[in-house]
Amino acid sequence: KVIADIKKMAKQGEMAAVKVMAKDLVRTRNYVKKFIMMKANIQAVSLKVTTLKSQGAMANAMKGVTKAMGAMNKQMNMPEMQKIMMEFEKQSDMMDMKEDMMNDIVVEAMGAEED
């Protein structure tokens, strides 16, 4: 609309008014560009703030996990755990052997019945 008004005034020979309107148009366009740049800068700052908040939350979570891991490590008695695991393995092996023996007995019994 402003450009159409400038052209209209130029046709009418109102050059002083055309210059004022052209300067206003240029000034307005520059303000629009500045506002767009300011909006982009504000969005960039907002993104940085969001990133920092996220990193802070991650750091707090890691702090809590670190405390929990430290408490678990203090409670964990490695020699006792090794002893328990060895006993578990021993009992598991014994159970496997007994199961194999039972299977053999069942197979023999089934084979004897078939004869």
mmCIF file of N, CA, C and O in Angstrom, residues 18-104:
data_model
loop_
_atom_site.group_PDB
_atom_site.id
_atom_site.type_symbol
_atom_site.label_atom_id
_atom_site.label_comp_id
_atom_site.label_asym_id
_atom_site.label_seq_id
_atom_site.Cartn_x
_atom_site.Cartn_y
_atom_site.Cartn_z
ATOM 1 N N VAL A 18 7.203 12.132 -1.599
ATOM 2 C CA VAL A 18 7.740 10.830 -2.030
ATOM 3 C C VAL A 18 9.001 10.498 -1.242
ATOM 4 O O VAL A 18 9.179 9.364 -0.772
ATOM 5 N N LYS A 19 9.897 11.482 -1.066
ATOM 6 C CA LYS A 19 11.140 11.242 -0.319
ATOM 7 C C LYS A 19 10.838 10.866 1.131
ATOM 8 O O LYS A 19 11.424 9.925 1.677
ATOM 9 N N VAL A 20 9.922 11.583 1.756
ATOM 10 C CA VAL A 20 9.560 11.290 3.155
ATOM 11 C C VAL A 20 8.965 9.889 3.264
ATOM 12 O O VAL A 20 9.332 9.094 4.142
ATOM 13 N N MET A 21 8.048 9.589 2.345
ATOM 14 C CA MET A 21 7.407 8.267 2.382
ATOM 15 C C MET A 21 8.415 7.156 2.081
ATOM 16 O O MET A 21 8.362 6.085 2.701
ATOM 17 N N ALA A 22 9.345 7.383 1.178
ATOM 18 C CA ALA A 22 10.365 6.382 0.853
ATOM 19 C C ALA A 22 11.276 6.147 2.051
ATOM 20 O O ALA A 22 11.634 4.999 2.364
ATOM 21 N N LYS A 23 11.657 7.244 2.726
ATOM 22 C CA LYS A 23 12.494 7.091 3.926
ATOM 23 C C LYS A 23 11.741 6.299 5.001
ATOM 24 O O LYS A 23 12.319 5.433 5.667
ATOM 25 N N ASP A 24 10.458 6.604 5.173
ATOM 26 C CA ASP A 24 9.647 5.854 6.145
ATOM 27 C C ASP A 24 9.570 4.375 5.775
ATOM 28 O O ASP A 24 9.644 3.504 6.642
ATOM 29 N N LEU A 25 9.415 4.105 4.497
ATOM 30 C CA LEU A 25 9.345 2.720 4.027
ATOM 31 C C LEU A 25 10.645 1.992 4.330
ATOM 32 O O LEU A 25 10.642 0.869 4.852
ATOM 33 N N VAL A 26 11.790 2.641 4.014
ATOM 34 C CA VAL A 26 13.098 2.020 4.282
ATOM 35 C C VAL A 26 13.268 1.812 5.781
ATOM 36 O O VAL A 26 13.725 0.749 6.228
ATOM 37 N N ARG A 27 12.900 2.814 6.576
ATOM 38 C CA ARG A 27 13.028 2.717 8.033
ATOM 39 C C ARG A 27 12.161 1.567 8.563
ATOM 40 O O ARG A 27 12.602 0.770 9.395
ATOM 41 N N THR A 28 10.952 1.468 8.058
ATOM 42 C CA THR A 28 10.045 0.398 8.488
ATOM 43 C C THR A 28 10.604 -0.975 8.131
ATOM 44 O O THR A 28 10.579 -1.907 8.946
ATOM 45 N N ARG A 29 11.123 -1.102 6.927
ATOM 46 C CA ARG A 29 11.720 -2.389 6.513
ATOM 47 C C ARG A 29 12.914 -2.735 7.393
ATOM 48 O O ARG A 29 13.096 -3.901 7.773
ATOM 49 N N ASN A 30 13.733 -1.740 7.711
ATOM 50 C CA ASN A 30 14.882 -1.985 8.595
ATOM 51 C C ASN A 30 14.418 -2.425 9.984
ATOM 52 O O ASN A 30 15.012 -3.326 10.589
ATOM 53 N N TYR A 31 13.348 -1.787 10.509
ATOM 54 C CA TYR A 31 12.826 -2.191 11.809
ATOM 55 C C TYR A 31 12.309 -3.622 11.768
ATOM 56 O O TYR A 31 12.516 -4.396 12.703
ATOM 57 N N VAL A 32 11.649 -3.968 10.674
ATOM 58 C CA VAL A 32 11.145 -5.337 10.532
ATOM 59 C C VAL A 32 12.308 -6.327 10.556
ATOM 60 O O VAL A 32 12.258 -7.354 11.246
ATOM 61 N N LYS A 33 13.385 -6.004 9.831
ATOM 62 C CA LYS A 33 14.564 -6.882 9.817
ATOM 63 C C LYS A 33 15.162 -7.000 11.211
ATOM 64 O O LYS A 33 15.539 -8.081 11.659
ATOM 65 N N LYS A 34 15.236 -5.862 11.922
ATOM 66 C CA LYS A 34 15.803 -5.879 13.276
ATOM 67 C C LYS A 34 14.934 -6.718 14.210
ATOM 68 O O LYS A 34 15.456 -7.483 15.028
ATOM 69 N N PHE A 35 13.620 -6.569 14.095
ATOM 70 C CA PHE A 35 12.733 -7.364 14.933
ATOM 71 C C PHE A 35 12.868 -8.853 14.643
ATOM 72 O O PHE A 35 12.848 -9.676 15.560
ATOM 73 N N ILE A 36 13.007 -9.188 13.380
ATOM 74 C CA ILE A 36 13.200 -10.603 13.011
ATOM 75 C C ILE A 36 14.504 -11.121 13.603
ATOM 76 O O ILE A 36 14.557 -12.230 14.150
ATOM 77 N N MET A 37 15.565 -10.322 13.524
ATOM 78 C CA MET A 37 16.857 -10.728 14.095
ATOM 79 C C MET A 37 16.756 -10.849 15.619
ATOM 80 O O MET A 37 17.301 -11.783 16.209
ATOM 81 N N MET A 38 16.051 -9.920 16.260
ATOM 82 C CA MET A 38 15.889 -9.980 17.708
ATOM 83 C C MET A 38 15.104 -11.228 18.102
ATOM 84 O O MET A 38 15.436 -11.903 19.076
ATOM 85 N N LYS A 39 14.077 -11.540 17.327
ATOM 86 C CA LYS A 39 13.286 -12.736 17.607
ATOM 87 C C LYS A 39 14.162 -13.985 17.494
ATOM 88 O O LYS A 39 14.113 -14.872 18.353
ATOM 89 N N ALA A 40 14.993 -14.048 16.462
ATOM 90 C CA ALA A 40 15.890 -15.195 16.281
ATOM 91 C C ALA A 40 16.881 -15.282 17.433
ATOM 92 O O ALA A 40 17.159 -16.377 17.944
ATOM 93 N N ASN A 41 17.420 -14.133 17.852
ATOM 94 C CA ASN A 41 18.368 -14.136 18.970
ATOM 95 C C ASN A 41 17.704 -14.582 20.263
ATOM 96 O O ASN A 41 18.283 -15.341 21.043
ATOM 97 N N ILE A 42 16.478 -14.119 20.487
ATOM 98 C CA ILE A 42 15.750 -14.525 21.696
ATOM 99 C C ILE A 42 15.454 -16.020 21.673
ATOM 100 O O ILE A 42 15.586 -16.710 22.689
ATOM 101 N N GLN A 43 15.095 -16.540 20.510
ATOM 102 C CA GLN A 43 14.852 -17.975 20.402
ATOM 103 C C GLN A 43 16.132 -18.765 20.668
ATOM 104 O O GLN A 43 16.101 -19.815 21.310
ATOM 105 N N ALA A 44 17.264 -18.251 20.187
ATOM 106 C CA ALA A 44 18.541 -18.923 20.421
ATOM 107 C C ALA A 44 18.870 -18.926 21.911
ATOM 108 O O ALA A 44 19.306 -19.946 22.466
ATOM 109 N N VAL A 45 18.650 -17.799 22.577
ATOM 110 C CA VAL A 45 18.903 -17.726 24.022
ATOM 111 C C VAL A 45 17.963 -18.673 24.763
ATOM 112 O O VAL A 45 18.384 -19.376 25.693
ATOM 113 N N SER A 46 16.714 -18.710 24.349
ATOM 114 C CA SER A 46 15.748 -19.609 24.978
ATOM 115 C C SER A 46 16.185 -21.070 24.831
ATOM 116 O O SER A 46 16.086 -21.855 25.773
ATOM 117 N N LEU A 47 16.665 -21.409 23.659
ATOM 118 C CA LEU A 47 17.147 -22.777 23.430
ATOM 119 C C LEU A 47 18.347 -23.086 24.319
ATOM 120 O O LEU A 47 18.448 -24.178 24.887
ATOM 121 N N LYS A 48 19.245 -22.109 24.464
ATOM 122 C CA LYS A 48 20.408 -22.311 25.335
ATOM 123 C C LYS A 48 19.976 -22.507 26.785
ATOM 124 O O LYS A 48 20.512 -23.366 27.493
ATOM 125 N N VAL A 49 18.999 -21.707 27.229
ATOM 126 C CA VAL A 49 18.501 -21.841 28.603
ATOM 127 C C VAL A 49 17.876 -23.225 28.803
ATOM 128 O O VAL A 49 18.119 -23.891 29.812
ATOM 129 N N THR A 50 17.087 -23.657 27.836
ATOM 130 C CA THR A 50 16.473 -24.985 27.917
ATOM 131 C C THR A 50 17.540 -26.070 27.973
ATOM 132 O O THR A 50 17.437 -27.020 28.764
ATOM 133 N N THR A 51 18.569 -25.928 27.176
ATOM 134 C CA THR A 51 19.669 -26.896 27.176
ATOM 135 C C THR A 51 20.371 -26.921 28.528
ATOM 136 O O THR A 51 20.667 -28.000 29.068
ATOM 137 N N LEU A 52 20.621 -25.735 29.073
ATOM 138 C CA LEU A 52 21.282 -25.674 30.379
ATOM 139 C C LEU A 52 20.417 -26.294 31.474
ATOM 140 O O LEU A 52 20.930 -26.986 32.355
ATOM 141 N N LYS A 53 19.104 -26.041 31.420
ATOM 142 C CA LYS A 53 18.210 -26.659 32.400
ATOM 143 C C LYS A 53 18.243 -28.175 32.281
ATOM 144 O O LYS A 53 18.274 -28.892 33.280
ATOM 145 N N SER A 54 18.241 -28.652 31.064
ATOM 146 C CA SER A 54 18.292 -30.100 30.826
ATOM 147 C C SER A 54 19.596 -30.688 31.353
ATOM 148 O O SER A 54 19.602 -31.750 31.980
ATOM 149 N N GLN A 55 20.692 -29.996 31.100
ATOM 150 C CA GLN A 55 21.986 -30.474 31.593
ATOM 151 C C GLN A 55 22.030 -30.459 33.122
ATOM 152 O O GLN A 55 22.594 -31.356 33.748
ATOM 153 N N GLY A 56 21.416 -29.438 33.730
ATOM 154 C CA GLY A 56 21.351 -29.374 35.189
ATOM 155 C C GLY A 56 20.551 -30.528 35.761
ATOM 156 O O GLY A 56 20.956 -31.146 36.753
ATOM 157 N N ALA A 57 19.420 -30.835 35.125
ATOM 158 C CA ALA A 57 18.601 -31.966 35.577
ATOM 159 C C ALA A 57 19.377 -33.272 35.434
ATOM 160 O O ALA A 57 19.323 -34.136 36.318
ATOM 161 N N MET A 58 20.118 -33.403 34.331
ATOM 162 C CA MET A 58 20.919 -34.610 34.125
ATOM 163 C C MET A 58 22.002 -34.724 35.201
ATOM 164 O O MET A 58 22.261 -35.803 35.743
ATOM 165 N N ALA A 59 22.634 -33.599 35.523
ATOM 166 C CA ALA A 59 23.679 -33.607 36.559
ATOM 167 C C ALA A 59 23.096 -34.006 37.912
ATOM 168 O O ALA A 59 23.705 -34.796 38.647
ATOM 169 N N ASN A 60 21.911 -33.484 38.246
ATOM 170 C CA ASN A 60 21.270 -33.866 39.510
ATOM 171 C C ASN A 60 20.923 -35.345 39.537
ATOM 172 O O ASN A 60 21.096 -36.014 40.551
ATOM 173 N N ALA A 61 20.428 -35.852 38.415
ATOM 174 C CA ALA A 61 20.100 -37.277 38.346
ATOM 175 C C ALA A 61 21.363 -38.123 38.506
ATOM 176 O O ALA A 61 21.355 -39.133 39.223
ATOM 177 N N MET A 62 22.435 -37.703 37.857
ATOM 178 C CA MET A 62 23.692 -38.446 37.970
ATOM 179 C C MET A 62 24.221 -38.396 39.401
ATOM 180 O O MET A 62 24.785 -39.370 39.899
ATOM 181 N N LYS A 63 24.008 -37.266 40.068
ATOM 182 C CA LYS A 63 24.437 -37.132 41.460
ATOM 183 C C LYS A 63 23.708 -38.158 42.331
ATOM 184 O O LYS A 63 24.324 -38.843 43.150
ATOM 185 N N GLY A 64 22.387 -38.257 42.135
ATOM 186 C CA GLY A 64 21.612 -39.226 42.901
ATOM 187 C C GLY A 64 22.028 -40.659 42.619
ATOM 188 O O GLY A 64 22.151 -41.473 43.540
ATOM 189 N N VAL A 65 22.251 -40.961 41.354
ATOM 190 C CA VAL A 65 22.674 -42.319 40.984
ATOM 191 C C VAL A 65 24.041 -42.628 41.573
ATOM 192 O O VAL A 65 24.290 -43.738 42.055
ATOM 193 N N THR A 66 24.929 -41.637 41.570
ATOM 194 C CA THR A 66 26.266 -41.837 42.125
ATOM 195 C C THR A 66 26.189 -42.149 43.615
ATOM 196 O O THR A 66 26.887 -43.043 44.111
ATOM 197 N N LYS A 67 25.313 -41.421 44.331
ATOM 198 C CA LYS A 67 25.147 -41.696 45.767
ATOM 199 C C LYS A 67 24.622 -43.111 45.984
ATOM 200 O O LYS A 67 25.100 -43.830 46.866
ATOM 201 N N ALA A 68 23.638 -43.498 45.180
ATOM 202 C CA ALA A 68 23.063 -44.838 45.314
ATOM 203 C C ALA A 68 24.104 -45.913 45.015
ATOM 204 O O ALA A 68 24.196 -46.921 45.727
ATOM 205 N N MET A 69 24.901 -45.685 43.979
ATOM 206 C CA MET A 69 25.943 -46.665 43.630
ATOM 207 C C MET A 69 26.982 -46.753 44.744
ATOM 208 O O MET A 69 27.449 -47.845 45.077
ATOM 209 N N GLY A 70 27.342 -45.604 45.320
ATOM 210 C CA GLY A 70 28.299 -45.605 46.434
ATOM 211 C C GLY A 70 27.767 -46.382 47.613
ATOM 212 O O GLY A 70 28.496 -47.175 48.235
ATOM 213 N N ALA A 71 26.490 -46.182 47.937
ATOM 214 C CA ALA A 71 25.882 -46.917 49.052
ATOM 215 C C ALA A 71 25.877 -48.416 48.767
ATOM 216 O O ALA A 71 26.179 -49.226 49.655
ATOM 217 N N MET A 72 25.555 -48.791 47.540
ATOM 218 C CA MET A 72 25.556 -50.222 47.184
ATOM 219 C C MET A 72 26.956 -50.806 47.264
ATOM 220 O O MET A 72 27.149 -51.929 47.741
ATOM 221 N N ASN A 73 27.930 -50.053 46.795
ATOM 222 C CA ASN A 73 29.305 -50.553 46.843
ATOM 223 C C ASN A 73 29.784 -50.729 48.274
ATOM 224 O O ASN A 73 30.544 -51.657 48.571
ATOM 225 N N LYS A 74 29.342 -49.850 49.179
ATOM 226 C CA LYS A 74 29.721 -49.999 50.590
ATOM 227 C C LYS A 74 29.075 -51.230 51.196
ATOM 228 O O LYS A 74 29.677 -51.908 52.028
ATOM 229 N N GLN A 75 27.846 -51.513 50.807
ATOM 230 C CA GLN A 75 27.132 -52.660 51.364
ATOM 231 C C GLN A 75 27.600 -53.986 50.778
ATOM 232 O O GLN A 75 27.438 -55.027 51.397
ATOM 233 N N MET A 76 28.159 -53.942 49.591
ATOM 234 C CA MET A 76 28.519 -55.178 48.898
ATOM 235 C C MET A 76 29.822 -55.750 49.462
ATOM 236 O O MET A 76 30.846 -55.090 49.484
ATOM 237 N N ASN A 77 29.735 -56.992 49.910
ATOM 238 C CA ASN A 77 30.891 -57.698 50.461
ATOM 239 C C ASN A 77 31.341 -58.705 49.400
ATOM 240 O O ASN A 77 30.733 -59.757 49.235
ATOM 241 N N MET A 78 32.384 -58.366 48.673
ATOM 242 C CA MET A 78 32.800 -59.194 47.539
ATOM 243 C C MET A 78 33.202 -60.611 47.949
ATOM 244 O O MET A 78 32.785 -61.574 47.289
ATOM 245 N N PRO A 79 34.005 -60.807 48.992
ATOM 246 C CA PRO A 79 34.325 -62.196 49.365
ATOM 247 C C PRO A 79 33.066 -63.000 49.679
ATOM 248 O O PRO A 79 32.955 -64.169 49.289
ATOM 249 N N GLU A 80 32.117 -62.383 50.375
ATOM 250 C CA GLU A 80 30.871 -63.078 50.690
ATOM 251 C C GLU A 80 30.092 -63.396 49.416
ATOM 252 O O GLU A 80 29.536 -64.480 49.268
ATOM 253 N N MET A 81 30.058 -62.428 48.477
ATOM 254 C CA MET A 81 29.360 -62.657 47.205
ATOM 255 C C MET A 81 30.010 -63.805 46.433
ATOM 256 O O MET A 81 29.308 -64.642 45.853
ATOM 257 N N GLN A 82 31.328 -63.843 46.425
ATOM 258 C CA GLN A 82 32.024 -64.931 45.716
ATOM 259 C C GLN A 82 31.699 -66.273 46.354
ATOM 260 O O GLN A 82 31.462 -67.266 45.658
ATOM 261 N N LYS A 83 31.664 -66.275 47.673
ATOM 262 C CA LYS A 83 31.342 -67.514 48.392
ATOM 263 C C LYS A 83 29.929 -67.978 48.039
ATOM 264 O O LYS A 83 29.691 -69.153 47.762
ATOM 265 N N ILE A 84 28.980 -67.035 48.030
ATOM 266 C CA ILE A 84 27.592 -67.366 47.697
ATOM 267 C C ILE A 84 27.500 -67.877 46.256
ATOM 268 O O ILE A 84 26.813 -68.871 45.981
ATOM 269 N N MET A 85 28.185 -67.213 45.345
ATOM 270 C CA MET A 85 28.133 -67.631 43.940
ATOM 271 C C MET A 85 28.750 -69.017 43.747
ATOM 272 O O MET A 85 28.236 -69.831 42.966
ATOM 273 N N MET A 86 29.838 -69.282 44.442
ATOM 274 C CA MET A 86 30.453 -70.611 44.331
ATOM 275 C C MET A 86 29.509 -71.679 44.883
ATOM 276 O O MET A 86 29.383 -72.768 44.307
ATOM 277 N N GLU A 87 28.856 -71.390 46.006
ATOM 278 C CA GLU A 87 27.910 -72.346 46.588
ATOM 279 C C GLU A 87 26.723 -72.549 45.648
ATOM 280 O O GLU A 87 26.250 -73.676 45.466
ATOM 281 N N PHE A 88 26.253 -71.457 45.023
ATOM 282 C CA PHE A 88 25.164 -71.558 44.059
ATOM 283 C C PHE A 88 25.563 -72.467 42.899
ATOM 284 O O PHE A 88 24.794 -73.329 42.474
ATOM 285 N N GLU A 89 26.759 -72.248 42.374
ATOM 286 C CA GLU A 89 27.235 -73.066 41.257
ATOM 287 C C GLU A 89 27.339 -74.533 41.662
ATOM 288 O O GLU A 89 26.946 -75.430 40.917
ATOM 289 N N LYS A 90 27.837 -74.782 42.868
ATOM 290 C CA LYS A 90 27.976 -76.155 43.374
ATOM 291 C C LYS A 90 26.607 -76.822 43.477
ATOM 292 O O LYS A 90 26.419 -77.964 43.019
ATOM 293 N N GLN A 91 25.645 -76.115 44.079
ATOM 294 C CA GLN A 91 24.308 -76.683 44.243
ATOM 295 C C GLN A 91 23.628 -76.893 42.884
ATOM 296 O O GLN A 91 22.923 -77.879 42.677
ATOM 297 N N SER A 92 23.856 -75.948 41.957
ATOM 298 C CA SER A 92 23.284 -76.085 40.622
ATOM 299 C C SER A 92 23.860 -77.309 39.911
ATOM 300 O O SER A 92 23.115 -78.058 39.261
ATOM 301 N N ASP A 93 25.154 -77.514 40.024
ATOM 302 C CA ASP A 93 25.784 -78.700 39.417
ATOM 303 C C ASP A 93 25.227 -79.982 40.026
ATOM 304 O O ASP A 93 24.963 -80.960 39.308
ATOM 305 N N MET A 94 25.054 -79.975 41.346
ATOM 306 C CA MET A 94 24.507 -81.166 42.011
ATOM 307 C C MET A 94 23.098 -81.455 41.518
ATOM 308 O O MET A 94 22.737 -82.615 41.262
ATOM 309 N N MET A 95 22.300 -80.413 41.360
ATOM 310 C CA MET A 95 20.932 -80.594 40.882
ATOM 311 C C MET A 95 20.939 -81.127 39.453
ATOM 312 O O MET A 95 20.137 -82.000 39.109
ATOM 313 N N ASP A 96 21.845 -80.619 38.620
ATOM 314 C CA ASP A 96 21.937 -81.106 37.243
ATOM 315 C C ASP A 96 22.301 -82.580 37.214
ATOM 316 O O ASP A 96 21.740 -83.358 36.424
ATOM 317 N N MET A 97 23.243 -82.977 38.087
ATOM 318 C CA MET A 97 23.646 -84.390 38.119
ATOM 319 C C MET A 97 22.472 -85.270 38.562
ATOM 320 O O MET A 97 22.227 -86.336 37.987
ATOM 321 N N LYS A 98 21.740 -84.815 39.589
ATOM 322 C CA LYS A 98 20.602 -85.607 40.066
ATOM 323 C C LYS A 98 19.524 -85.706 38.994
ATOM 324 O O LYS A 98 18.896 -86.752 38.820
ATOM 325 N N GLU A 99 19.323 -84.623 38.275
ATOM 326 C CA GLU A 99 18.335 -84.646 37.198
ATOM 327 C C GLU A 99 18.753 -85.627 36.110
ATOM 328 O O GLU A 99 17.928 -86.399 35.607
ATOM 329 N N ASP A 100 20.050 -85.614 35.762
ATOM 330 C CA ASP A 100 20.545 -86.563 34.754
ATOM 331 C C ASP A 100 20.362 -87.997 35.231
ATOM 332 O O ASP A 100 19.957 -88.879 34.449
ATOM 333 N N MET A 101 20.633 -88.236 36.514
ATOM 334 C CA MET A 101 20.471 -89.594 37.054
ATOM 335 C C MET A 101 19.004 -90.021 36.992
ATOM 336 O O MET A 101 18.697 -91.171 36.631
ATOM 337 N N MET A 102 18.102 -89.104 37.338
ATOM 338 C CA MET A 102 16.677 -89.429 37.303
ATOM 339 C C MET A 102 16.233 -89.714 35.870
ATOM 340 O O MET A 102 15.454 -90.647 35.626
ATOM 341 N N ASN A 103 16.729 -88.920 34.927
ATOM 342 C CA ASN A 103 16.389 -89.154 33.529
ATOM 343 C C ASN A 103 16.879 -90.519 33.070
ATOM 344 O O ASN A 103 16.178 -91.227 32.342
ATOM 345 N N ASP A 104 18.109 -90.874 33.458
ATOM 346 C CA ASP A 104 18.659 -92.183 33.091
ATOM 347 C C ASP A 104 17.802 -93.312 33.665
ATOM 348 O O ASP A 104 17.523 -94.312 32.990
#
